[in-house]
């Protein structure tokens, strides 16, 4: 029992580099004064897992972070032959790769298994790495020249702006509370950054790294921190599936350029433009079933792919309102529940009866998968459900057998708690630091921990702390990160990868937050 409990406890985690199934898209761009056209979009990563932070290495080569074998490495994509190679092969994960000016090297933020996070340089030809900055924890950055970077440095619970001279080993703090987007402003000696000092109104500002002088440029789209420059006058940003532009000194506000939802894009984030403004790179979330990939994720066993196929079989018939085909995707004794364990009904016949009445009552219905986690025979889907003229978001947990879906459990949406994710990130940081007191403070005094759906294994903060003390002592290499995340109301759902005594294990954790503390955790493993 003690061994099983230790195995369970390693999963109280989440991770500041939250990883989701994202893809890198490349578009052609035409700019004619204030008119911007976006066309010929292509998914160039086309990879199951995390692909992010794209940038141009050369005119025909693109850098980005990409997952292979559960490891985030530096990838180079060649536009001429559509090939992809990997530069790095370290034990850590590499993020935000950029070309170092005037050198045959790239740089990246590396997160090592021991929790150390630093900026490294990498030889392109052989992947040899060298630590560039030893005394600052770099989160995001860009190069001003071959010696100076402008970076967001992690200090306490926020990112602060620094100008860092790597050659001289000096640095200067410029501002507090900045975002992750840094870009050279074309035809200038300035770098743009996102100021979050006013939490209700984020601003794009310029920085002269030599003098430290900053200047306001414009406001961001509300709540959006990713931008890029097409030229010295035109900015691009994205929200949802829509790209927006802002022409300085002409546009009063951001204006819609293109809706990219026809590419399966649901959430645009990181952006980068070619230096001649002819091409645009962007990172976007896409539904799990739109990625065409032959790459195998070794974190999954053989039942995972089959589980996804079994779940997928009921979605098309639901949208087509084909009742018989829909019902046949479920086992004869399927259980339908509300999370965590409230049974609504049991059996395929009852399911068919209920959905027959549902299709009569609701004239138009559609479900779209926004995000998907898979662990062995369990599939957790974040779904966008449209019923007549109303649209809602929900999470559904599917358990599968060879002959169909054996249980379906709904997690309904509720008013979102913006600080829920911050709390879960905080407990992960304290977990990886093995700070038992600070870790325990993220949980309610009467916290309860369950194995899915409702097998109670720990009750109370004191019991949780006592078990973690033993765990921290028995596993010196203990380290956790989040591979995928769904946030729904007061719940944060993470698929987590944990290193313990030289081995990796996986789990899905459902955290429930009330009164700014973790009240309940349910593990699927």
Coordinates of N, CA and C in Angstrom, one line a residue, residues 56 183 228-230 271-277 279-281:
X56 N 12.5 32.5 -38.1 CA 13.3 32.2 -39.3 C 14.7 32.1 -39.0
X183 N 10.5 41.5 -30.1 CA 10.8 41.5 -31.5 C 11.6 42.8 -31.9
X228 N 3.7 40.5 -33.8 CA 5.0 40.6 -34.6 C 4.9 41.8 -35.6
X229 N 6.0 42.2 -36.1 CA 6.1 43.3 -37.1 C 6.2 42.8 -38.5
X230 N 5.3 43.2 -39.4 CA 5.6 43.0 -40.8 C 6.6 44.0 -41.4
X271 N 3.8 34.5 -33.0 CA 3.9 35.0 -34.3 C 5.3 35.4 -34.7
X272 N 5.7 35.2 -35.9 CA 7.0 35.7 -36.4 C 6.9 35.9 -37.9
X273 N 7.5 37.0 -38.4 CA 7.4 37.4 -39.8 C 8.8 37.3 -40.4
X274 N 8.8 37.0 -41.7 CA 10.1 37.0 -42.4 C 10.5 38.5 -42.6
X275 N 11.8 38.7 -42.7 CA 12.4 40.1 -42.7 C 11.8 40.9 -43.9
X276 N 11.4 40.3 -45.0 CA 10.9 41.1 -46.1 C 9.3 41.1 -46.1
X277 N 8.7 40.6 -45.0 CA 7.3 40.6 -44.8 C 6.5 39.7 -45.8
X279 N 6.4 36.3 -45.6 CA 5.8 35.1 -45.0 C 5.6 35.4 -43.5
X280 N 4.6 34.6 -43.0 CA 4.2 34.8 -41.6 C 4.1 33.4 -41.0
X281 N 4.8 33.2 -39.8 CA 4.7 32.0 -39.0 C 3.8 32.2 -37.8

